[in-house]
């Protein structure tokens, strides 16, 4: 690597570099006291539980075990798919606290007496939606880069797949959108599951997939992690492609982790604000439909009572 590659375009911004160096420890910070659970893990669990519960509120409720399965699939979908694709152990099974924390979050979200947690978040909407989505973005940006791209190129160094740009992009993208991909194929968020042609192939990619892809590619390009001359020298036009890639100002991996997190946080937070308004409208419509169905169910009895009263009047 030449001397130019050791410099960062953000060398003149020490505050950003300090924040970038503390970013991983911030994400892993635990609650004070004897509770060895990450703060951001807890907030992510609440965010996923909240979104799953909102979906169930519109699509129809299911049994607790089915809803809990959906919750865990959305929470760990990226790790599940990448683990299967790479033949690696499932990361969510390696920690004794991960599944209990996420399960407890959903039980509280869906079965707490009076729906206290869910309705508290609904009352605080759209602020609660934007806050939780922004936190999710910070986690996702780090996940697609450090736990996605870096896991392949560093964690699997020495294996052919570590020199595959396709693997880097695939794992990074899926790591940030795996739960939605599984749901798109199997419709697990519905009360009755069905395997069908996914919407992403018919109507276009979801925001989660586009954002994860953009964050993955942006990380690879901005850190100059990939070099065709080094990893794929026989690739057509490799020297030209390398010159284009190296024309992009380079930043360090830590800085790229931070910028990826900020990008995902900004996009997801903005989208959450619009989605909160759309959900509120859909929720109101669902309530009106439920009331209408309840009224229709009562109409036959009312009608028969009216007919009997009319018959009595005629006889009299």
PDB file of C-alpha atoms in Angstrom:
ATOM      1  CA  UNK A   1       0.000   0.000   0.000  1.00  0.00           C
ATOM      2  CA  UNK A   2       1.397   3.385  -0.918  1.00  0.00           C
ATOM      3  CA  UNK A   3       1.708   6.401   1.338  1.00  0.00           C
ATOM      4  CA  UNK A   4      -1.299   8.086  -0.204  1.00  0.00           C
ATOM      5  CA  UNK A   5      -3.515   5.208   0.920  1.00  0.00           C
ATOM      6  CA  UNK A   6      -2.459   5.700   4.562  1.00  0.00           C
ATOM      7  CA  UNK A   7      -3.926   9.206   4.683  1.00  0.00           C
ATOM      8  CA  UNK A   8      -7.535  10.087   5.346  1.00  0.00           C
ATOM      9  CA  UNK A   9      -9.604  12.840   3.783  1.00  0.00           C
ATOM     10  CA  UNK A  10     -10.845  13.604   7.317  1.00  0.00           C
ATOM     11  CA  UNK A  11      -7.410  14.135   8.891  1.00  0.00           C
ATOM     12  CA  UNK A  12      -8.271  17.798   9.438  1.00  0.00           C
ATOM     13  CA  UNK A  13     -11.340  16.950  11.534  1.00  0.00           C
ATOM     14  CA  UNK A  14     -10.082  15.587  14.879  1.00  0.00           C
ATOM     15  CA  UNK A  15     -13.549  15.687  16.470  1.00  0.00           C
ATOM     16  CA  UNK A  16     -14.895  13.313  13.819  1.00  0.00           C
ATOM     17  CA  UNK A  17     -11.909  11.018  14.277  1.00  0.00           C
ATOM     18  CA  UNK A  18     -12.420  10.927  18.056  1.00  0.00           C
ATOM     19  CA  UNK A  19     -16.102  10.138  17.607  1.00  0.00           C
ATOM     20  CA  UNK A  20     -15.255   7.450  15.064  1.00  0.00           C
ATOM     21  CA  UNK A  21     -12.803   5.786  17.444  1.00  0.00           C
ATOM     22  CA  UNK A  22     -15.399   5.710  20.253  1.00  0.00           C
ATOM     23  CA  UNK A  23     -18.272   4.585  18.010  1.00  0.00           C
ATOM     24  CA  UNK A  24     -17.854   0.794  18.541  1.00  0.00           C
ATOM     25  CA  UNK A  25     -17.581   1.151  22.329  1.00  0.00           C
ATOM     26  CA  UNK A  26     -20.666   3.393  22.329  1.00  0.00           C
ATOM     27  CA  UNK A  27     -22.714   0.720  20.554  1.00  0.00           C
ATOM     28  CA  UNK A  28     -21.577  -1.933  23.040  1.00  0.00           C
ATOM     29  CA  UNK A  29     -22.126   0.192  26.176  1.00  0.00           C
ATOM     30  CA  UNK A  30     -24.215  -1.577  28.823  1.00  0.00           C
ATOM     31  CA  UNK A  31     -26.767  -0.338  31.319  1.00  0.00           C
ATOM     32  CA  UNK A  32     -25.305   0.744  34.648  1.00  0.00           C
ATOM     33  CA  UNK A  33     -25.570  -1.720  37.501  1.00  0.00           C
ATOM     34  CA  UNK A  34     -25.731  -5.492  37.418  1.00  0.00           C
ATOM     35  CA  UNK A  35     -27.619  -5.729  34.111  1.00  0.00           C
ATOM     36  CA  UNK A  36     -25.082  -6.935  31.507  1.00  0.00           C
ATOM     37  CA  UNK A  37     -27.235  -5.953  28.533  1.00  0.00           C
ATOM     38  CA  UNK A  38     -26.228  -3.463  25.879  1.00  0.00           C
ATOM     39  CA  UNK A  39     -28.206  -0.214  25.752  1.00  0.00           C
ATOM     40  CA  UNK A  40     -28.313  -0.199  21.965  1.00  0.00           C
ATOM     41  CA  UNK A  41     -29.234  -3.898  21.911  1.00  0.00           C
ATOM     42  CA  UNK A  42     -32.198  -3.124  24.169  1.00  0.00           C
ATOM     43  CA  UNK A  43     -33.318  -0.190  22.020  1.00  0.00           C
ATOM     44  CA  UNK A  44     -32.980  -2.281  18.861  1.00  0.00           C
ATOM     45  CA  UNK A  45     -35.084  -5.034  20.445  1.00  0.00           C
ATOM     46  CA  UNK A  46     -37.762  -2.482  21.353  1.00  0.00           C
ATOM     47  CA  UNK A  47     -37.656  -1.019  17.824  1.00  0.00           C
ATOM     48  CA  UNK A  48     -38.140  -4.398  16.121  1.00  0.00           C
ATOM     49  CA  UNK A  49     -40.835  -5.449  18.606  1.00  0.00           C
ATOM     50  CA  UNK A  50     -42.658  -2.154  18.046  1.00  0.00           C
ATOM     51  CA  UNK A  51     -42.567  -2.477  14.255  1.00  0.00           C
ATOM     52  CA  UNK A  52     -43.698  -6.124  14.346  1.00  0.00           C
ATOM     53  CA  UNK A  53     -46.538  -5.243  16.708  1.00  0.00           C
ATOM     54  CA  UNK A  54     -47.636  -2.404  14.432  1.00  0.00           C
ATOM     55  CA  UNK A  55     -47.686  -4.792  11.488  1.00  0.00           C
ATOM     56  CA  UNK A  56     -49.739  -7.288  13.442  1.00  0.00           C
ATOM     57  CA  UNK A  57     -52.112  -4.519  14.458  1.00  0.00           C
ATOM     58  CA  UNK A  58     -52.933  -3.925  10.772  1.00  0.00           C
ATOM     59  CA  UNK A  59     -52.618  -7.452   9.324  1.00  0.00           C
ATOM     60  CA  UNK A  60     -54.316  -9.206  12.228  1.00  0.00           C
ATOM     61  CA  UNK A  61     -53.005 -10.677  15.463  1.00  0.00           C
ATOM     62  CA  UNK A  62     -51.684 -14.219  15.726  1.00  0.00           C
ATOM     63  CA  UNK A  63     -50.677 -16.481  18.585  1.00  0.00           C
ATOM     64  CA  UNK A  64     -47.791 -15.420  20.816  1.00  0.00           C
ATOM     65  CA  UNK A  65     -45.391 -18.089  19.523  1.00  0.00           C
ATOM     66  CA  UNK A  66     -46.055 -17.164  15.901  1.00  0.00           C
ATOM     67  CA  UNK A  67     -45.596 -13.461  16.566  1.00  0.00           C
ATOM     68  CA  UNK A  68     -42.444 -14.176  18.579  1.00  0.00           C
ATOM     69  CA  UNK A  69     -41.041 -16.199  15.668  1.00  0.00           C
ATOM     70  CA  UNK A  70     -41.659 -13.232  13.368  1.00  0.00           C
ATOM     71  CA  UNK A  71     -39.963 -10.921  15.877  1.00  0.00           C
ATOM     72  CA  UNK A  72     -36.824 -13.063  16.107  1.00  0.00           C
ATOM     73  CA  UNK A  73     -36.672 -13.528  12.334  1.00  0.00           C
ATOM     74  CA  UNK A  74     -36.785  -9.781  11.710  1.00  0.00           C
ATOM     75  CA  UNK A  75     -34.210  -9.228  14.460  1.00  0.00           C
ATOM     76  CA  UNK A  76     -31.651 -11.764  13.238  1.00  0.00           C
ATOM     77  CA  UNK A  77     -32.639 -12.294   9.602  1.00  0.00           C
ATOM     78  CA  UNK A  78     -29.416 -10.862   8.213  1.00  0.00           C
ATOM     79  CA  UNK A  79     -27.244 -13.016  10.471  1.00  0.00           C
ATOM     80  CA  UNK A  80     -29.366 -16.085   9.664  1.00  0.00           C
ATOM     81  CA  UNK A  81     -29.024 -15.716   5.880  1.00  0.00           C
ATOM     82  CA  UNK A  82     -25.334 -14.819   5.901  1.00  0.00           C
ATOM     83  CA  UNK A  83     -24.551 -17.605   8.340  1.00  0.00           C
ATOM     84  CA  UNK A  84     -26.286 -20.120   6.074  1.00  0.00           C
ATOM     85  CA  UNK A  85     -24.598 -18.724   2.953  1.00  0.00           C
ATOM     86  CA  UNK A  86     -21.103 -18.766   4.478  1.00  0.00           C
ATOM     87  CA  UNK A  87     -21.441 -21.920   6.571  1.00  0.00           C
ATOM     88  CA  UNK A  88     -20.677 -20.072   9.796  1.00  0.00           C
ATOM     89  CA  UNK A  89     -22.267 -20.440  13.265  1.00  0.00           C
ATOM     90  CA  UNK A  90     -25.313 -18.296  13.883  1.00  0.00           C
ATOM     91  CA  UNK A  91     -24.106 -15.252  15.841  1.00  0.00           C
ATOM     92  CA  UNK A  92     -27.387 -14.874  17.721  1.00  0.00           C
ATOM     93  CA  UNK A  93     -26.916 -18.380  19.181  1.00  0.00           C
ATOM     94  CA  UNK A  94     -23.463 -17.592  20.545  1.00  0.00           C
ATOM     95  CA  UNK A  95     -24.728 -15.113  23.166  1.00  0.00           C
ATOM     96  CA  UNK A  96     -26.853 -16.361  26.059  1.00  0.00           C
ATOM     97  CA  UNK A  97     -28.618 -13.014  26.467  1.00  0.00           C
ATOM     98  CA  UNK A  98     -29.568 -12.147  22.884  1.00  0.00           C
ATOM     99  CA  UNK A  99     -32.639 -14.347  22.413  1.00  0.00           C
ATOM    100  CA  UNK A 100     -34.015 -13.768  25.951  1.00  0.00           C
ATOM    101  CA  UNK A 101     -33.681  -9.982  25.631  1.00  0.00           C
ATOM    102  CA  UNK A 102     -35.429  -9.832  22.260  1.00  0.00           C
ATOM    103  CA  UNK A 103     -38.098 -12.301  23.362  1.00  0.00           C
ATOM    104  CA  UNK A 104     -38.809 -10.328  26.528  1.00  0.00           C
ATOM    105  CA  UNK A 105     -39.021  -7.118  24.520  1.00  0.00           C
ATOM    106  CA  UNK A 106     -41.746  -8.566  22.329  1.00  0.00           C
ATOM    107  CA  UNK A 107     -43.665 -10.158  25.197  1.00  0.00           C
ATOM    108  CA  UNK A 108     -43.772  -6.775  26.908  1.00  0.00           C
ATOM    109  CA  UNK A 109     -44.722  -5.064  23.648  1.00  0.00           C
ATOM    110  CA  UNK A 110     -47.546  -7.456  22.817  1.00  0.00           C
ATOM    111  CA  UNK A 111     -48.811  -8.889  26.105  1.00  0.00           C
ATOM    112  CA  UNK A 112     -48.198  -6.245  28.770  1.00  0.00           C
ATOM    113  CA  UNK A 113     -51.409  -5.553  30.741  1.00  0.00           C
ATOM    114  CA  UNK A 114     -53.226  -2.652  29.172  1.00  0.00           C
ATOM    115  CA  UNK A 115     -50.760  -2.628  26.277  1.00  0.00           C
ATOM    116  CA  UNK A 116     -48.875  -0.028  28.288  1.00  0.00           C
ATOM    117  CA  UNK A 117     -45.564  -0.152  26.415  1.00  0.00           C
ATOM    118  CA  UNK A 118     -47.092  -0.261  22.933  1.00  0.00           C
ATOM    119  CA  UNK A 119     -49.597   2.499  23.543  1.00  0.00           C
ATOM    120  CA  UNK A 120     -46.984   4.662  25.281  1.00  0.00           C
ATOM    121  CA  UNK A 121     -44.911   4.507  22.097  1.00  0.00           C
ATOM    122  CA  UNK A 122     -48.005   5.169  19.999  1.00  0.00           C
ATOM    123  CA  UNK A 123     -48.847   8.233  22.085  1.00  0.00           C
ATOM    124  CA  UNK A 124     -45.279   9.505  21.604  1.00  0.00           C
ATOM    125  CA  UNK A 125     -45.410   8.924  17.840  1.00  0.00           C
ATOM    126  CA  UNK A 126     -43.880  10.162  15.556  1.00  0.00           C
ATOM    127  CA  UNK A 127     -41.094  11.118  17.981  1.00  0.00           C
ATOM    128  CA  UNK A 128     -40.779   7.541  19.261  1.00  0.00           C
ATOM    129  CA  UNK A 129     -40.741   6.150  15.715  1.00  0.00           C
ATOM    130  CA  UNK A 130     -38.020   8.541  14.569  1.00  0.00           C
ATOM    131  CA  UNK A 131     -35.881   7.997  17.671  1.00  0.00           C
ATOM    132  CA  UNK A 132     -35.986   4.195  17.514  1.00  0.00           C
ATOM    133  CA  UNK A 133     -35.405   4.180  13.745  1.00  0.00           C
ATOM    134  CA  UNK A 134     -32.403   6.491  14.131  1.00  0.00           C
ATOM    135  CA  UNK A 135     -30.897   4.198  16.757  1.00  0.00           C
ATOM    136  CA  UNK A 136     -31.542   1.238  14.468  1.00  0.00           C
ATOM    137  CA  UNK A 137     -29.686   3.098  11.713  1.00  0.00           C
ATOM    138  CA  UNK A 138     -26.605   3.571  13.873  1.00  0.00           C
ATOM    139  CA  UNK A 139     -26.547  -0.161  14.588  1.00  0.00           C
ATOM    140  CA  UNK A 140     -27.282  -1.130  10.995  1.00  0.00           C
ATOM    141  CA  UNK A 141     -24.556   1.067   9.542  1.00  0.00           C
ATOM    142  CA  UNK A 142     -21.987  -0.592  11.773  1.00  0.00           C
ATOM    143  CA  UNK A 143     -23.445  -4.032  11.091  1.00  0.00           C
ATOM    144  CA  UNK A 144     -23.256  -3.942   7.294  1.00  0.00           C
ATOM    145  CA  UNK A 145     -19.653  -2.720   7.421  1.00  0.00           C
ATOM    146  CA  UNK A 146     -17.911  -4.256  10.434  1.00  0.00           C
ATOM    147  CA  UNK A 147     -20.090  -7.357  10.846  1.00  0.00           C
ATOM    148  CA  UNK A 148     -20.732  -7.699   7.116  1.00  0.00           C
ATOM    149  CA  UNK A 149     -17.935  -6.678   4.759  1.00  0.00           C
ATOM    150  CA  UNK A 150     -15.116  -6.935   7.319  1.00  0.00           C
ATOM    151  CA  UNK A 151     -16.323 -10.310   8.506  1.00  0.00           C
ATOM    152  CA  UNK A 152     -15.796 -11.720   5.009  1.00  0.00           C
ATOM    153  CA  UNK A 153     -12.551  -9.986   4.039  1.00  0.00           C
ATOM    154  CA  UNK A 154     -10.884 -10.239   7.467  1.00  0.00           C
ATOM    155  CA  UNK A 155     -12.680 -12.964   9.388  1.00  0.00           C
ATOM    156  CA  UNK A 156     -12.393 -15.385   6.466  1.00  0.00           C
ATOM    157  CA  UNK A 157      -8.935 -14.306   5.292  1.00  0.00           C
ATOM    158  CA  UNK A 158      -7.035 -17.064   3.546  1.00  0.00           C
ATOM    159  CA  UNK A 159     -10.181 -18.508   1.988  1.00  0.00           C
ATOM    160  CA  UNK A 160     -11.156 -17.807  -1.639  1.00  0.00           C
ATOM    161  CA  UNK A 161     -14.349 -16.067  -0.571  1.00  0.00           C
ATOM    162  CA  UNK A 162     -12.309 -13.362   1.184  1.00  0.00           C
ATOM    163  CA  UNK A 163     -11.189 -12.157  -2.249  1.00  0.00           C
ATOM    164  CA  UNK A 164     -14.707 -12.075  -3.704  1.00  0.00           C
ATOM    165  CA  UNK A 165     -16.178  -8.617  -4.203  1.00  0.00           C
ATOM    166  CA  UNK A 166     -19.539 -10.263  -4.853  1.00  0.00           C
ATOM    167  CA  UNK A 167     -19.394 -11.871  -1.396  1.00  0.00           C
ATOM    168  CA  UNK A 168     -18.513  -8.551   0.248  1.00  0.00           C
ATOM    169  CA  UNK A 169     -21.469  -6.769  -1.339  1.00  0.00           C
ATOM    170  CA  UNK A 170     -23.887  -9.669  -0.829  1.00  0.00           C
ATOM    171  CA  UNK A 171     -23.081 -10.179   2.847  1.00  0.00           C
ATOM    172  CA  UNK A 172     -23.092  -6.463   3.647  1.00  0.00           C
ATOM    173  CA  UNK A 173     -26.434  -5.926   1.922  1.00  0.00           C
ATOM    174  CA  UNK A 174     -28.136  -8.981   3.399  1.00  0.00           C
ATOM    175  CA  UNK A 175     -26.774  -8.243   6.878  1.00  0.00           C
ATOM    176  CA  UNK A 176     -28.814  -5.052   6.962  1.00  0.00           C
ATOM    177  CA  UNK A 177     -32.014  -6.307   5.313  1.00  0.00           C
ATOM    178  CA  UNK A 178     -32.228 -10.069   5.844  1.00  0.00           C
ATOM    179  CA  UNK A 179     -35.400 -10.071   7.939  1.00  0.00           C
ATOM    180  CA  UNK A 180     -37.330  -8.147   5.314  1.00  0.00           C
ATOM    181  CA  UNK A 181     -36.033 -10.441   2.561  1.00  0.00           C
ATOM    182  CA  UNK A 182     -37.255 -13.537   4.422  1.00  0.00           C
ATOM    183  CA  UNK A 183     -40.644 -11.929   4.978  1.00  0.00           C
ATOM    184  CA  UNK A 184     -40.863 -10.929   1.313  1.00  0.00           C
ATOM    185  CA  UNK A 185     -40.414 -14.550   0.241  1.00  0.00           C
ATOM    186  CA  UNK A 186     -42.460 -16.307   2.952  1.00  0.00           C
ATOM    187  CA  UNK A 187     -44.939 -13.655   4.147  1.00  0.00           C
ATOM    188  CA  UNK A 188     -44.227 -14.528   7.770  1.00  0.00           C
ATOM    189  CA  UNK A 189     -45.731 -11.255   8.989  1.00  0.00           C
ATOM    190  CA  UNK A 190     -49.150 -12.475   7.801  1.00  0.00           C
ATOM    191  CA  UNK A 191     -51.340 -14.790   9.844  1.00  0.00           C
ATOM    192  CA  UNK A 192     -51.087 -17.420   7.085  1.00  0.00           C
ATOM    193  CA  UNK A 193     -47.653 -17.869   5.525  1.00  0.00           C
ATOM    194  CA  UNK A 194     -47.184 -18.456   1.811  1.00  0.00           C
ATOM    195  CA  UNK A 195     -44.172 -18.902  -0.446  1.00  0.00           C
ATOM    196  CA  UNK A 196     -44.538 -16.556  -3.403  1.00  0.00           C
ATOM    197  CA  UNK A 197     -42.686 -14.377  -5.872  1.00  0.00           C
ATOM    198  CA  UNK A 198     -41.209 -11.608  -3.680  1.00  0.00           C
ATOM    199  CA  UNK A 199     -42.239  -8.009  -4.201  1.00  0.00           C
ATOM    200  CA  UNK A 200     -38.620  -6.956  -4.624  1.00  0.00           C
ATOM    201  CA  UNK A 201     -38.519  -8.881  -7.906  1.00  0.00           C
ATOM    202  CA  UNK A 202     -41.892  -7.595  -9.102  1.00  0.00           C
ATOM    203  CA  UNK A 203     -42.171  -4.015  -7.912  1.00  0.00           C
ATOM    204  CA  UNK A 204     -38.625  -3.077  -6.915  1.00  0.00           C
ATOM    205  CA  UNK A 205     -36.235  -3.240  -3.985  1.00  0.00           C
ATOM    206  CA  UNK A 206     -37.259  -2.067  -0.540  1.00  0.00           C
ATOM    207  CA  UNK A 207     -35.684   0.906   1.209  1.00  0.00           C
ATOM    208  CA  UNK A 208     -33.836  -1.422   3.596  1.00  0.00           C
ATOM    209  CA  UNK A 209     -32.152  -3.303   0.741  1.00  0.00           C
ATOM    210  CA  UNK A 210     -31.243  -0.118  -1.149  1.00  0.00           C
ATOM    211  CA  UNK A 211     -29.846   1.522   1.974  1.00  0.00           C
ATOM    212  CA  UNK A 212     -27.823  -1.532   3.006  1.00  0.00           C
ATOM    213  CA  UNK A 213     -26.445  -1.875  -0.515  1.00  0.00           C
ATOM    214  CA  UNK A 214     -25.486   1.812  -0.644  1.00  0.00           C
ATOM    215  CA  UNK A 215     -23.805   1.658   2.769  1.00  0.00           C
ATOM    216  CA  UNK A 216     -21.901  -1.489   1.777  1.00  0.00           C
ATOM    217  CA  UNK A 217     -20.638  -0.129  -1.530  1.00  0.00           C
ATOM    218  CA  UNK A 218     -19.870   3.250   0.011  1.00  0.00           C
ATOM    219  CA  UNK A 219     -17.774   1.585   2.702  1.00  0.00           C
ATOM    220  CA  UNK A 220     -15.802  -0.507   0.222  1.00  0.00           C
ATOM    221  CA  UNK A 221     -15.125   2.431  -2.088  1.00  0.00           C
ATOM    222  CA  UNK A 222     -14.376   5.077   0.549  1.00  0.00           C
ATOM    223  CA  UNK A 223     -11.861   2.912   2.431  1.00  0.00           C
ATOM    224  CA  UNK A 224     -10.124   1.676  -0.749  1.00  0.00           C
ATOM    225  CA  UNK A 225     -10.577  -1.822   0.692  1.00  0.00           C
ATOM    226  CA  UNK A 226     -10.865  -3.392  -2.738  1.00  0.00           C
ATOM    227  CA  UNK A 227      -8.139  -3.417  -5.365  1.00  0.00           C
ATOM    228  CA  UNK A 228      -8.540  -5.337  -8.610  1.00  0.00           C
ATOM    229  CA  UNK A 229      -4.758  -5.434  -9.061  1.00  0.00           C
ATOM    230  CA  UNK A 230      -4.384  -7.117  -5.671  1.00  0.00           C
ATOM    231  CA  UNK A 231      -7.424  -9.379  -5.474  1.00  0.00           C
ATOM    232  CA  UNK A 232      -8.536  -9.914  -9.086  1.00  0.00           C
ATOM    233  CA  UNK A 233      -5.627  -9.038 -11.395  1.00  0.00           C
ATOM    234  CA  UNK A 234      -7.099 -10.965 -14.313  1.00  0.00           C
ATOM    235  CA  UNK A 235     -10.357  -9.015 -14.254  1.00  0.00           C
ATOM    236  CA  UNK A 236     -11.051  -7.085 -17.508  1.00  0.00           C
ATOM    237  CA  UNK A 237      -9.991  -3.427 -17.334  1.00  0.00           C
ATOM    238  CA  UNK A 238      -8.718  -3.949 -13.782  1.00  0.00           C
ATOM    239  CA  UNK A 239      -6.186  -1.087 -13.989  1.00  0.00           C
ATOM    240  CA  UNK A 240      -8.828   1.345 -15.245  1.00  0.00           C
ATOM    241  CA  UNK A 241     -11.289   0.285 -12.571  1.00  0.00           C
ATOM    242  CA  UNK A 242      -8.644   0.677  -9.880  1.00  0.00           C
ATOM    243  CA  UNK A 243      -7.854   4.199 -11.051  1.00  0.00           C
ATOM    244  CA  UNK A 244     -11.545   5.100 -10.797  1.00  0.00           C
ATOM    245  CA  UNK A 245     -11.866   3.577  -7.333  1.00  0.00           C
ATOM    246  CA  UNK A 246      -8.761   5.341  -6.043  1.00  0.00           C
ATOM    247  CA  UNK A 247     -10.030   8.673  -7.373  1.00  0.00           C
ATOM    248  CA  UNK A 248     -12.485   8.630  -4.463  1.00  0.00           C
ATOM    249  CA  UNK A 249     -11.031  10.367  -1.359  1.00  0.00           C
ATOM    250  CA  UNK A 250     -10.014   7.744   1.169  1.00  0.00           C
ATOM    251  CA  UNK A 251     -11.107   7.626   4.807  1.00  0.00           C
ATOM    252  CA  UNK A 252     -10.181   5.146   7.525  1.00  0.00           C
ATOM    253  CA  UNK A 253     -12.306   2.124   8.361  1.00  0.00           C
ATOM    254  CA  UNK A 254     -13.360   3.618  11.692  1.00  0.00           C
ATOM    255  CA  UNK A 255     -14.447   6.833   9.992  1.00  0.00           C
ATOM    256  CA  UNK A 256     -16.341   4.846   7.357  1.00  0.00           C
ATOM    257  CA  UNK A 257     -18.111   2.834  10.087  1.00  0.00           C
ATOM    258  CA  UNK A 258     -19.284   6.091  11.664  1.00  0.00           C
ATOM    259  CA  UNK A 259     -20.368   7.727   8.398  1.00  0.00           C
ATOM    260  CA  UNK A 260     -22.223   4.573   7.395  1.00  0.00           C
ATOM    261  CA  UNK A 261     -24.071   4.600  10.708  1.00  0.00           C
ATOM    262  CA  UNK A 262     -24.944   8.283  10.374  1.00  0.00           C
ATOM    263  CA  UNK A 263     -26.187   7.745   6.818  1.00  0.00           C
ATOM    264  CA  UNK A 264     -28.422   4.834   7.815  1.00  0.00           C
ATOM    265  CA  UNK A 265     -29.641   6.717  10.879  1.00  0.00           C
ATOM    266  CA  UNK A 266     -30.600   9.806   8.870  1.00  0.00           C
ATOM    267  CA  UNK A 267     -32.386   7.844   6.142  1.00  0.00           C
ATOM    268  CA  UNK A 268     -34.272   5.516   8.485  1.00  0.00           C
ATOM    269  CA  UNK A 269     -35.223   8.360  10.821  1.00  0.00           C
ATOM    270  CA  UNK A 270     -36.598  10.426   7.941  1.00  0.00           C
ATOM    271  CA  UNK A 271     -38.484   7.449   6.527  1.00  0.00           C
ATOM    272  CA  UNK A 272     -39.897   6.620   9.969  1.00  0.00           C
ATOM    273  CA  UNK A 273     -41.495  10.059  10.218  1.00  0.00           C
ATOM    274  CA  UNK A 274     -43.414   9.547   6.975  1.00  0.00           C
ATOM    275  CA  UNK A 275     -44.255   5.947   7.829  1.00  0.00           C
ATOM    276  CA  UNK A 276     -45.608   6.987  11.239  1.00  0.00           C
ATOM    277  CA  UNK A 277     -48.137   9.269   9.572  1.00  0.00           C
ATOM    278  CA  UNK A 278     -49.121   6.576   7.084  1.00  0.00           C
ATOM    279  CA  UNK A 279     -49.517   4.013   9.865  1.00  0.00           C
ATOM    280  CA  UNK A 280     -51.687   6.370  11.924  1.00  0.00           C
ATOM    281  CA  UNK A 281     -54.033   6.736   8.940  1.00  0.00           C
ATOM    282  CA  UNK A 282     -54.068   2.976   8.333  1.00  0.00           C
ATOM    283  CA  UNK A 283     -54.723   2.365  12.020  1.00  0.00           C
ATOM    284  CA  UNK A 284     -57.704   4.699  11.978  1.00  0.00           C
ATOM    285  CA  UNK A 285     -59.086   2.990   8.880  1.00  0.00           C
ATOM    286  CA  UNK A 286     -58.651  -0.425  10.489  1.00  0.00           C
ATOM    287  CA  UNK A 287     -60.559   0.763  13.550  1.00  0.00           C
ATOM    288  CA  UNK A 288     -63.381   2.089  11.366  1.00  0.00           C
ATOM    289  CA  UNK A 289     -63.573  -1.203   9.480  1.00  0.00           C
ATOM    290  CA  UNK A 290     -63.648  -3.140  12.765  1.00  0.00           C
ATOM    291  CA  UNK A 291     -66.480  -0.959  14.060  1.00  0.00           C
ATOM    292  CA  UNK A 292     -68.379  -1.365  10.789  1.00  0.00           C
ATOM    293  CA  UNK A 293     -68.065  -5.146  10.947  1.00  0.00           C
ATOM    294  CA  UNK A 294     -69.260  -5.103  14.542  1.00  0.00           C
ATOM    295  CA  UNK A 295     -72.250  -2.977  13.562  1.00  0.00           C
ATOM    296  CA  UNK A 296     -73.065  -5.252  10.621  1.00  0.00           C
ATOM    297  CA  UNK A 297     -72.986  -8.246  12.930  1.00  0.00           C
ATOM    298  CA  UNK A 298     -75.653  -6.612  15.093  1.00  0.00           C
ATOM    299  CA  UNK A 299     -77.920  -5.556  12.212  1.00  0.00           C
ATOM    300  CA  UNK A 300     -79.678  -8.926  11.621  1.00  0.00           C
ATOM    301  CA  UNK A 301     -80.820  -9.088  15.246  1.00  0.00           C
ATOM    302  CA  UNK A 302     -82.030  -5.497  15.099  1.00  0.00           C
ATOM    303  CA  UNK A 303     -83.809  -6.138  11.826  1.00  0.00           C
ATOM    304  CA  UNK A 304     -85.592  -9.239  13.150  1.00  0.00           C
ATOM    305  CA  UNK A 305     -86.684  -7.330  16.240  1.00  0.00           C
ATOM    306  CA  UNK A 306     -88.106  -4.577  14.026  1.00  0.00           C
ATOM    307  CA  UNK A 307     -89.943  -7.123  11.872  1.00  0.00           C
ATOM    308  CA  UNK A 308     -91.498  -8.829  14.923  1.00  0.00           C
ATOM    309  CA  UNK A 309     -92.598  -5.450  16.289  1.00  0.00           C
ATOM    310  CA  UNK A 310     -94.227  -4.656  12.934  1.00  0.00           C
ATOM    311  CA  UNK A 311     -96.048  -8.002  12.873  1.00  0.00           C
ATOM    312  CA  UNK A 312     -97.407  -7.391  16.379  1.00  0.00           C
ATOM    313  CA  UNK A 313     -98.666  -3.955  15.343  1.00  0.00           C
ATOM    314  CA  UNK A 314    -100.503  -5.438  12.329  1.00  0.00           C
ATOM    315  CA  UNK A 315    -102.169  -8.153  14.428  1.00  0.00           C
ATOM    316  CA  UNK A 316    -103.305  -5.571  16.979  1.00  0.00           C
TER     317      UNK A 316
END
